[in-house]
Every structure is written in C-alpha cells, then in structure tokens.
Amino acid sequence: MLEEIWFENLPVKTIGRQIRCFKKVTSTNDLAWLEVSRGSPEGTVIFADEQLKGRGRFNRSWHAPKDAGIWSSVILKPDIPIEKSSLLMVIGAIAICELLKDKFKLDAKIRWPNDVIINDRKIAGIIVETKCIASKPEAIILGIGFNINLKSEEIPPDLTQTITSLYMETGALIDQKDIFRQFLMYLDNWYQKVLSKEENEISDTWKKMSGIIGTDITLEVEGKTVGGKVIAIDLHKGITLKTPEGDKVFRGENATLLRSKKK
Ligand code: BTN
C-alpha cells in the first residue's frame, strides 16, 4: 500500500502538496468530490491501490485492480473560465507522455483528445469532472488512470488487444511510489503553465504529441460514425475533418476516435 509519508516534501508548487492514500475505494473521483465538500485545498491528490467502480469518459468503466497502476484524482481550483477546462484535460496526458519518453525512452503518443498510447494501445486515460457556481468552476477534478504494473492476465478479455501497461512495455516491475512521485512533479510543472497562461506552449506540445493532423480517421459521434481527413485540431474548438460533405468540427467531449490511418 502506498503511504502518505513517502510524498512529504515533494518539490511541487501546487499538485501534491497534500496526498491522501487509500487501499480500496469505489472511485478516487468520488473521494475527491468529498474532499472538495470538506474544503480541501487545491492540489490535494487522492490515490487508491484499488478501485471497485473506476469511471472513464462516456460512462465507461475503468478497470483498476490492486497495485496495478496510478488510480488517482487531483483537486484543482484554477481561476479560469469553464471553456478553458480542456487545458486541464490535456496537461494530464502531456505529463504522462513526457514522463514515458524522458524516463523510459518509450514512443508514447497522445490519441486525440487525451488518451496516452504506445503502439496503438492505451496506457493511460484522463477524465475531467467540473462543478460550477455562477458559470465559474467551483472545482475541477482531474482523474488519472495510468497502467503501471498491470499484467496481461489481469486485463478483461475484450480489452487485451487495446490496453497496455508500463510493465508490459518494459518487462520490468516498476516501483509505484517512485513513478507516482515523478508523475506528480511533471503534472505540477504543466499545471504551473496553465496558471501562468502559457496556453500556446500547452497547445503546441499537445499537437506535436498527438501527430493526428493529416491522418484519415473515423470518429463515433452520438452513435454515428464519421470519417475524414484531419485538417486542424484546436484545444477549445475541437477537431476539423475534411469529409465528402464538407468540413466538419467535432469536440472531444462528444466524440471517440475509432480508427486512424498513419500518414
Ligand atoms: C478514460 O480514458 O476514459 C478516462 C479514465 C480515467 C480513469 C481514472 S482512474 C482514477 C480516477 N477515478 C476514476 O473513477 N476514474 C479516474
């Protein structure tokens, strides 16, 4: 079990100043909202060894067995308008991608809008939940699921072709506390750029890591599939596809990327 004492004195400005570790929870996002209602400060991080009801985007469930990954939620209270919350969604993916490249020399990429993948298999996913008061976010919860020591036999049969973990990519068991500490430092660094309004750097890094512009893709949008060539992506506006019926724009909150063909 991870212990809070291991994360004392982390060299961070905001994210990770306070960490709460649990053995088994329904969802770390539920606990994070409870902490918000108790007045916990921005940057508080909830970590669980195991989640019984982890949730992903589009009400999908998130498989989070014991000691197999970073199952974590971060409480954020930035002074930004709600339309800019996509910045937070992408910094989670950027931080993981950068960590995998820097420390493990892995060819990690962002699959639009914010999955982290290696060789087309998902290693991490991010979910952003927001509650607003008078159209300003009261708090934003950034939920991170990052498969670390997940083994192939722990993956549900329908997902074996689509999921990977750091252990599966490197063949080595990873020290969970070391990688969690590193992840928090990377995430905090990117969060400081949100606070200091370095939006262009965030957006450019996200675009570079996603490498999707110019590819032919298929999206699922409200139960229908749409195909086309990606001609632009924008953090706030969404993805622009050139389709036989003309150019169309879709937002990440409403669309799932089903297939993409390499350039
Ligand atoms: C996705 O790819 O759909 C996002 C998955 C996010 C999963 C994480 S695990 C920790 C946190 N708690 C949850 O219930 N979900 C997020």
mmCIF file of C-alpha atoms and ligand atoms in Angstrom:
data_model
loop_
_atom_site.group_PDB
_atom_site.id
_atom_site.type_symbol
_atom_site.label_atom_id
_atom_site.label_comp_id
_atom_site.label_asym_id
_atom_site.label_seq_id
_atom_site.Cartn_x
_atom_site.Cartn_y
_atom_site.Cartn_z
ATOM 1 C CA MET A 1 0.000 0.000 0.000
ATOM 2 C CA LEU A 2 1.269 3.495 -0.814
ATOM 3 C CA GLU A 3 1.768 5.695 2.257
ATOM 4 C CA GLU A 4 1.332 9.434 2.551
ATOM 5 C CA ILE A 5 4.687 9.840 4.296
ATOM 6 C CA TRP A 6 6.516 8.908 1.066
ATOM 7 C CA PHE A 7 5.201 12.041 -0.607
ATOM 8 C CA GLU A 8 6.118 14.598 2.024
ATOM 9 C CA ASN A 9 8.359 17.432 0.807
ATOM 10 C CA LEU A 10 7.759 16.765 -2.870
ATOM 11 C CA PRO A 11 9.337 19.625 -4.855
ATOM 12 C CA VAL A 12 5.983 20.852 -6.205
ATOM 13 C CA LYS A 13 4.218 24.199 -6.098
ATOM 14 C CA THR A 14 0.590 23.039 -6.149
ATOM 15 C CA ILE A 15 -0.214 19.461 -7.154
ATOM 16 C CA GLY A 16 0.828 17.009 -4.460
ATOM 17 C CA ARG A 17 1.221 19.406 -1.544
ATOM 18 C CA GLN A 18 -1.281 17.161 0.234
ATOM 19 C CA ILE A 19 -1.767 13.475 -0.598
ATOM 20 C CA ARG A 20 -4.312 11.044 0.753
ATOM 21 C CA CYS A 21 -3.738 7.330 0.123
ATOM 22 C CA PHE A 22 -6.431 4.651 0.373
ATOM 23 C CA LYS A 23 -6.428 0.884 -0.029
ATOM 24 C CA LYS A 24 -9.747 0.257 -1.722
ATOM 25 C CA VAL A 25 -12.293 2.810 -2.944
ATOM 26 C CA THR A 26 -15.235 2.962 -5.328
ATOM 27 C CA SER A 27 -13.648 5.745 -7.381
ATOM 28 C CA THR A 28 -10.942 8.221 -6.393
ATOM 29 C CA ASN A 29 -13.051 10.885 -8.128
ATOM 30 C CA ASP A 30 -15.860 10.261 -5.585
ATOM 31 C CA LEU A 31 -13.407 10.774 -2.724
ATOM 32 C CA ALA A 32 -12.019 13.888 -4.372
ATOM 33 C CA TRP A 33 -15.514 15.436 -4.527
ATOM 34 C CA LEU A 34 -15.992 14.548 -0.853
ATOM 35 C CA GLU A 35 -12.720 16.330 -0.082
ATOM 36 C CA VAL A 36 -13.934 19.379 -2.050
ATOM 37 C CA SER A 37 -17.092 19.485 0.083
ATOM 38 C CA ARG A 38 -14.873 19.388 3.193
ATOM 39 C CA GLY A 39 -12.875 22.362 1.924
ATOM 40 C CA SER A 40 -9.653 20.573 0.948
ATOM 41 C CA PRO A 41 -7.211 22.907 -0.800
ATOM 42 C CA GLU A 42 -6.299 22.978 -4.449
ATOM 43 C CA GLY A 43 -3.594 20.457 -5.325
ATOM 44 C CA THR A 44 -4.884 17.765 -2.940
ATOM 45 C CA VAL A 45 -4.315 14.340 -4.504
ATOM 46 C CA ILE A 46 -6.261 11.171 -3.787
ATOM 47 C CA PHE A 47 -4.594 7.856 -4.545
ATOM 48 C CA ALA A 48 -6.019 4.335 -4.234
ATOM 49 C CA ASP A 49 -4.328 0.954 -4.547
ATOM 50 C CA GLU A 50 -7.569 -0.447 -5.947
ATOM 51 C CA GLN A 51 -10.824 0.921 -7.362
ATOM 52 C CA LEU A 52 -14.054 -1.053 -7.495
ATOM 53 C CA LYS A 53 -16.051 1.361 -9.665
ATOM 54 C CA GLY A 54 -13.495 3.419 -11.561
ATOM 55 C CA ARG A 55 -15.141 5.532 -14.223
ATOM 56 C CA GLY A 56 -13.945 6.673 -17.620
ATOM 57 C CA ARG A 57 -15.248 9.068 -20.234
ATOM 58 C CA PHE A 58 -18.724 8.433 -21.715
ATOM 59 C CA ASN A 59 -19.768 6.499 -18.582
ATOM 60 C CA ARG A 60 -17.412 3.679 -19.433
ATOM 61 C CA SER A 61 -15.966 1.714 -16.536
ATOM 62 C CA TRP A 62 -12.240 1.825 -15.817
ATOM 63 C CA HIS A 63 -10.519 -1.407 -14.804
ATOM 64 C CA ALA A 64 -8.304 -0.629 -11.775
ATOM 65 C CA PRO A 65 -7.073 -3.771 -9.985
ATOM 66 C CA LYS A 66 -4.979 -3.716 -6.810
ATOM 67 C CA ASP A 67 -1.421 -2.324 -7.053
ATOM 68 C CA ALA A 68 -1.559 -2.321 -10.854
ATOM 69 C CA GLY A 69 -1.495 1.374 -11.597
ATOM 70 C CA ILE A 70 -1.832 5.005 -10.673
ATOM 71 C CA TRP A 71 -5.510 5.397 -9.851
ATOM 72 C CA SER A 72 -5.648 8.955 -8.744
ATOM 73 C CA SER A 73 -7.646 12.216 -8.670
ATOM 74 C CA VAL A 74 -6.421 15.767 -8.251
ATOM 75 C CA ILE A 75 -8.453 18.699 -6.897
ATOM 76 C CA LEU A 76 -7.891 21.859 -8.927
ATOM 77 C CA LYS A 77 -9.360 25.324 -8.437
ATOM 78 C CA PRO A 78 -7.775 27.470 -11.145
ATOM 79 C CA ASP A 79 -9.089 30.921 -11.839
ATOM 80 C CA ILE A 80 -10.042 30.130 -15.438
ATOM 81 C CA PRO A 81 -13.347 30.224 -17.319
ATOM 82 C CA ILE A 82 -15.107 26.886 -17.781
ATOM 83 C CA GLU A 83 -14.397 26.911 -21.564
ATOM 84 C CA LYS A 84 -10.697 26.570 -20.764
ATOM 85 C CA SER A 85 -11.056 23.350 -18.755
ATOM 86 C CA SER A 86 -9.791 21.382 -21.803
ATOM 87 C CA LEU A 87 -6.355 22.761 -20.873
ATOM 88 C CA LEU A 88 -6.506 20.670 -17.709
ATOM 89 C CA MET A 89 -7.631 17.571 -19.547
ATOM 90 C CA VAL A 90 -4.621 17.722 -21.845
ATOM 91 C CA ILE A 91 -1.928 18.524 -19.280
ATOM 92 C CA GLY A 92 -2.576 15.139 -17.654
ATOM 93 C CA ALA A 93 -1.915 13.389 -20.966
ATOM 94 C CA ILE A 94 1.086 15.616 -21.775
ATOM 95 C CA ALA A 95 2.675 14.941 -18.356
ATOM 96 C CA ILE A 96 2.372 11.157 -18.751
ATOM 97 C CA CYS A 97 3.576 11.187 -22.356
ATOM 98 C CA GLU A 98 6.594 13.303 -21.434
ATOM 99 C CA LEU A 99 7.429 11.094 -18.439
ATOM 100 C CA LEU A 100 7.286 7.932 -20.564
ATOM 101 C CA LYS A 101 9.558 9.492 -23.173
ATOM 102 C CA ASP A 102 12.057 11.049 -20.748
ATOM 103 C CA LYS A 103 12.415 8.287 -18.188
ATOM 104 C CA PHE A 104 11.633 5.131 -20.172
ATOM 105 C CA LYS A 105 12.519 6.156 -23.744
ATOM 106 C CA LEU A 106 9.128 4.866 -24.895
ATOM 107 C CA ASP A 107 7.445 6.113 -28.059
ATOM 108 C CA ALA A 108 4.350 7.411 -26.252
ATOM 109 C CA LYS A 109 1.767 9.484 -28.105
ATOM 110 C CA ILE A 110 -1.488 11.232 -27.347
ATOM 111 C CA ARG A 111 -4.532 9.759 -29.060
ATOM 112 C CA TRP A 112 -6.906 12.666 -29.563
ATOM 113 C CA PRO A 113 -8.133 14.137 -27.380
ATOM 114 C CA ASN A 114 -6.309 12.813 -24.317
ATOM 115 C CA ASP A 115 -5.533 9.085 -24.174
ATOM 116 C CA VAL A 116 -1.885 8.142 -23.878
ATOM 117 C CA ILE A 117 -0.947 5.275 -26.173
ATOM 118 C CA ILE A 118 2.060 3.164 -27.059
ATOM 119 C CA ASN A 119 1.908 1.246 -30.368
ATOM 120 C CA ASP A 120 -1.812 1.984 -30.596
ATOM 121 C CA ARG A 121 -2.546 0.505 -27.154
ATOM 122 C CA LYS A 122 -3.857 2.678 -24.346
ATOM 123 C CA ILE A 123 -1.600 3.036 -21.321
ATOM 124 C CA ALA A 124 -3.400 5.943 -19.633
ATOM 125 C CA GLY A 125 -6.679 7.852 -19.713
ATOM 126 C CA ILE A 126 -7.812 11.117 -18.184
ATOM 127 C CA ILE A 127 -11.253 12.278 -17.124
ATOM 128 C CA VAL A 128 -12.192 15.821 -16.115
ATOM 129 C CA GLU A 129 -15.219 16.480 -13.911
ATOM 130 C CA THR A 130 -16.415 20.003 -13.146
ATOM 131 C CA LYS A 131 -18.945 21.631 -10.835
ATOM 132 C CA CYS A 132 -19.748 25.264 -11.459
ATOM 133 C CA ILE A 133 -21.092 28.094 -9.354
ATOM 134 C CA ALA A 134 -22.377 31.003 -11.457
ATOM 135 C CA SER A 135 -20.628 29.588 -14.562
ATOM 136 C CA LYS A 136 -17.224 29.528 -12.816
ATOM 137 C CA PRO A 137 -15.799 26.145 -11.802
ATOM 138 C CA GLU A 138 -16.058 25.599 -8.019
ATOM 139 C CA ALA A 139 -13.523 22.823 -8.504
ATOM 140 C CA ILE A 140 -12.231 20.628 -11.294
ATOM 141 C CA ILE A 141 -11.314 17.025 -10.615
ATOM 142 C CA LEU A 142 -8.678 15.543 -12.840
ATOM 143 C CA GLY A 143 -8.943 11.742 -12.702
ATOM 144 C CA ILE A 144 -5.941 9.806 -13.954
ATOM 145 C CA GLY A 145 -5.750 6.121 -14.740
ATOM 146 C CA PHE A 146 -2.197 5.066 -15.667
ATOM 147 C CA ASN A 147 -1.471 1.342 -16.085
ATOM 148 C CA ILE A 148 1.854 0.627 -14.382
ATOM 149 C CA ASN A 149 2.283 -2.973 -13.196
ATOM 150 C CA LEU A 150 -0.899 -4.257 -14.846
ATOM 151 C CA LYS A 151 -0.255 -7.741 -16.267
ATOM 152 C CA SER A 152 -1.824 -9.114 -19.440
ATOM 153 C CA GLU A 153 -3.726 -11.773 -17.457
ATOM 154 C CA GLU A 154 -5.407 -9.018 -15.393
ATOM 155 C CA ILE A 155 -6.891 -7.345 -18.483
ATOM 156 C CA PRO A 156 -10.540 -8.183 -19.265
ATOM 157 C CA PRO A 157 -10.715 -10.437 -22.388
ATOM 158 C CA ASP A 158 -12.442 -7.809 -24.561
ATOM 159 C CA LEU A 159 -9.630 -5.311 -23.916
ATOM 160 C CA THR A 160 -6.498 -7.437 -24.369
ATOM 161 C CA GLN A 161 -5.795 -6.028 -27.844
ATOM 162 C CA THR A 162 -6.310 -2.408 -26.867
ATOM 163 C CA ILE A 163 -4.600 -1.931 -23.496
ATOM 164 C CA THR A 164 -1.012 -1.940 -22.332
ATOM 165 C CA SER A 165 0.970 -1.073 -19.201
ATOM 166 C CA LEU A 166 4.444 0.092 -18.329
ATOM 167 C CA TYR A 167 5.266 -3.424 -17.138
ATOM 168 C CA MET A 168 4.057 -4.919 -20.440
ATOM 169 C CA GLU A 169 6.130 -2.414 -22.429
ATOM 170 C CA THR A 170 9.369 -2.663 -20.446
ATOM 171 C CA GLY A 171 9.199 -6.194 -18.988
ATOM 172 C CA ALA A 172 10.159 -4.801 -15.564
ATOM 173 C CA LEU A 173 8.074 -4.269 -12.434
ATOM 174 C CA ILE A 174 8.054 -0.595 -11.540
ATOM 175 C CA ASP A 175 8.199 0.965 -8.068
ATOM 176 C CA GLN A 176 4.763 2.589 -7.768
ATOM 177 C CA LYS A 177 5.836 5.284 -5.298
ATOM 178 C CA ASP A 178 8.775 6.392 -7.464
ATOM 179 C CA ILE A 179 6.721 6.736 -10.598
ATOM 180 C CA PHE A 180 3.843 8.412 -8.769
ATOM 181 C CA ARG A 181 6.250 10.981 -7.281
ATOM 182 C CA GLN A 182 7.693 11.659 -10.726
ATOM 183 C CA PHE A 183 4.285 11.903 -12.311
ATOM 184 C CA LEU A 184 3.151 14.477 -9.731
ATOM 185 C CA MET A 185 6.218 16.607 -10.432
ATOM 186 C CA TYR A 186 5.619 16.502 -14.209
ATOM 187 C CA LEU A 187 1.928 17.285 -13.754
ATOM 188 C CA ASP A 188 2.641 20.144 -11.360
ATOM 189 C CA ASN A 189 5.100 21.632 -13.841
ATOM 190 C CA TRP A 190 2.444 21.665 -16.590
ATOM 191 C CA TYR A 191 -0.188 22.981 -14.204
ATOM 192 C CA GLN A 192 2.013 25.987 -13.452
ATOM 193 C CA LYS A 193 1.888 26.758 -17.196
ATOM 194 C CA VAL A 194 -1.924 26.747 -17.019
ATOM 195 C CA LEU A 195 -1.781 29.194 -14.118
ATOM 196 C CA SER A 196 0.687 31.455 -15.901
ATOM 197 C CA LYS A 197 -1.467 31.317 -19.074
ATOM 198 C CA GLU A 198 1.153 29.645 -21.292
ATOM 199 C CA GLU A 199 -1.617 28.276 -23.440
ATOM 200 C CA ASN A 200 0.396 28.262 -26.666
ATOM 201 C CA GLU A 201 3.081 26.026 -25.216
ATOM 202 C CA ILE A 202 0.455 23.598 -23.906
ATOM 203 C CA SER A 203 -1.403 23.600 -27.205
ATOM 204 C CA ASP A 204 1.743 23.175 -29.353
ATOM 205 C CA THR A 205 3.018 20.300 -27.187
ATOM 206 C CA TRP A 206 -0.359 18.583 -27.316
ATOM 207 C CA LYS A 207 -0.496 18.935 -31.114
ATOM 208 C CA LYS A 208 3.040 17.594 -31.512
ATOM 209 C CA MET A 209 2.393 14.621 -29.231
ATOM 210 C CA SER A 210 -0.879 13.754 -30.973
ATOM 211 C CA GLY A 211 0.509 13.738 -34.546
ATOM 212 C CA ILE A 212 -3.038 13.473 -35.910
ATOM 213 C CA ILE A 213 -3.104 16.353 -38.419
ATOM 214 C CA GLY A 214 -3.143 14.989 -41.989
ATOM 215 C CA THR A 215 -4.319 11.493 -40.973
ATOM 216 C CA ASP A 216 -7.548 9.814 -42.101
ATOM 217 C CA ILE A 217 -9.709 8.996 -39.115
ATOM 218 C CA THR A 218 -13.075 7.601 -38.137
ATOM 219 C CA LEU A 219 -14.954 9.119 -35.213
ATOM 220 C CA GLU A 220 -18.004 7.932 -33.322
ATOM 221 C CA VAL A 221 -20.266 10.866 -32.571
ATOM 222 C CA GLU A 222 -23.598 10.321 -30.813
ATOM 223 C CA GLY A 223 -23.861 6.732 -32.062
ATOM 224 C CA LYS A 224 -22.926 7.558 -35.687
ATOM 225 C CA THR A 225 -19.585 7.144 -37.431
ATOM 226 C CA VAL A 226 -17.956 9.942 -39.402
ATOM 227 C CA GLY A 227 -14.785 9.626 -41.482
ATOM 228 C CA GLY A 228 -12.454 12.218 -42.937
ATOM 229 C CA LYS A 229 -9.002 13.752 -43.075
ATOM 230 C CA VAL A 230 -7.937 15.807 -40.061
ATOM 231 C CA ILE A 231 -7.138 19.323 -41.215
ATOM 232 C CA ALA A 232 -6.883 21.031 -37.810
ATOM 233 C CA ILE A 233 -7.117 20.458 -34.084
ATOM 234 C CA ASP A 234 -7.785 23.137 -31.521
ATOM 235 C CA LEU A 235 -7.847 22.714 -27.754
ATOM 236 C CA HIS A 236 -11.103 24.578 -27.361
ATOM 237 C CA LYS A 237 -12.892 24.264 -30.712
ATOM 238 C CA GLY A 238 -12.205 20.569 -31.360
ATOM 239 C CA ILE A 239 -11.118 18.604 -34.425
ATOM 240 C CA THR A 240 -11.832 19.664 -38.015
ATOM 241 C CA LEU A 241 -12.375 16.895 -40.571
ATOM 242 C CA LYS A 242 -12.487 17.241 -44.327
ATOM 243 C CA THR A 243 -15.393 14.969 -45.330
ATOM 244 C CA PRO A 244 -17.206 14.397 -48.660
ATOM 245 C CA GLU A 245 -19.975 16.669 -47.270
ATOM 246 C CA GLY A 246 -17.572 19.496 -46.415
ATOM 247 C CA ASP A 247 -15.505 20.438 -43.368
ATOM 248 C CA LYS A 248 -16.943 19.391 -40.004
ATOM 249 C CA VAL A 249 -15.842 20.221 -36.445
ATOM 250 C CA PHE A 250 -16.269 17.861 -33.506
ATOM 251 C CA ARG A 251 -15.472 18.424 -29.846
ATOM 252 C CA GLY A 252 -13.537 15.893 -27.759
ATOM 253 C CA GLU A 253 -16.327 15.699 -25.159
ATOM 254 C CA ASN A 254 -18.709 14.295 -27.799
ATOM 255 C CA ALA A 255 -16.505 12.138 -29.997
ATOM 256 C CA THR A 256 -14.499 8.928 -29.699
ATOM 257 C CA LEU A 257 -11.663 8.185 -32.073
ATOM 258 C CA LEU A 258 -12.313 4.719 -33.534
ATOM 259 C CA ARG A 259 -9.603 4.393 -36.176
ATOM 260 C CA SER A 260 -6.759 6.392 -37.605
ATOM 261 C CA LYS A 261 -4.591 5.639 -40.611
ATOM 262 C CA LYS A 262 -0.932 6.640 -40.481
ATOM 263 C CA LYS A 263 0.186 9.442 -42.798
HETATM 264 C C1 BTN B 1 -10.827 7.438 -19.825
HETATM 265 O O1 BTN B 1 -9.879 7.141 -20.554
HETATM 266 O O2 BTN B 1 -11.991 7.200 -20.159
HETATM 267 C C2 BTN B 1 -10.534 8.074 -18.501
HETATM 268 C C3 BTN B 1 -10.228 7.066 -17.438
HETATM 269 C C4 BTN B 1 -9.932 7.683 -16.087
HETATM 270 C C5 BTN B 1 -9.769 6.645 -15.005
HETATM 271 C C6 BTN B 1 -9.312 7.246 -13.714
HETATM 272 S S1 BTN B 1 -8.754 6.064 -12.538
HETATM 273 C C7 BTN B 1 -8.696 7.274 -11.293
HETATM 274 C C8 BTN B 1 -9.886 8.194 -11.490
HETATM 275 N N1 BTN B 1 -11.032 7.674 -10.784
HETATM 276 C C9 BTN B 1 -11.994 7.268 -11.612
HETATM 277 O O3 BTN B 1 -13.076 6.754 -11.271
HETATM 278 N N2 BTN B 1 -11.619 7.492 -12.880
HETATM 279 C C10 BTN B 1 -10.313 8.099 -12.963
#
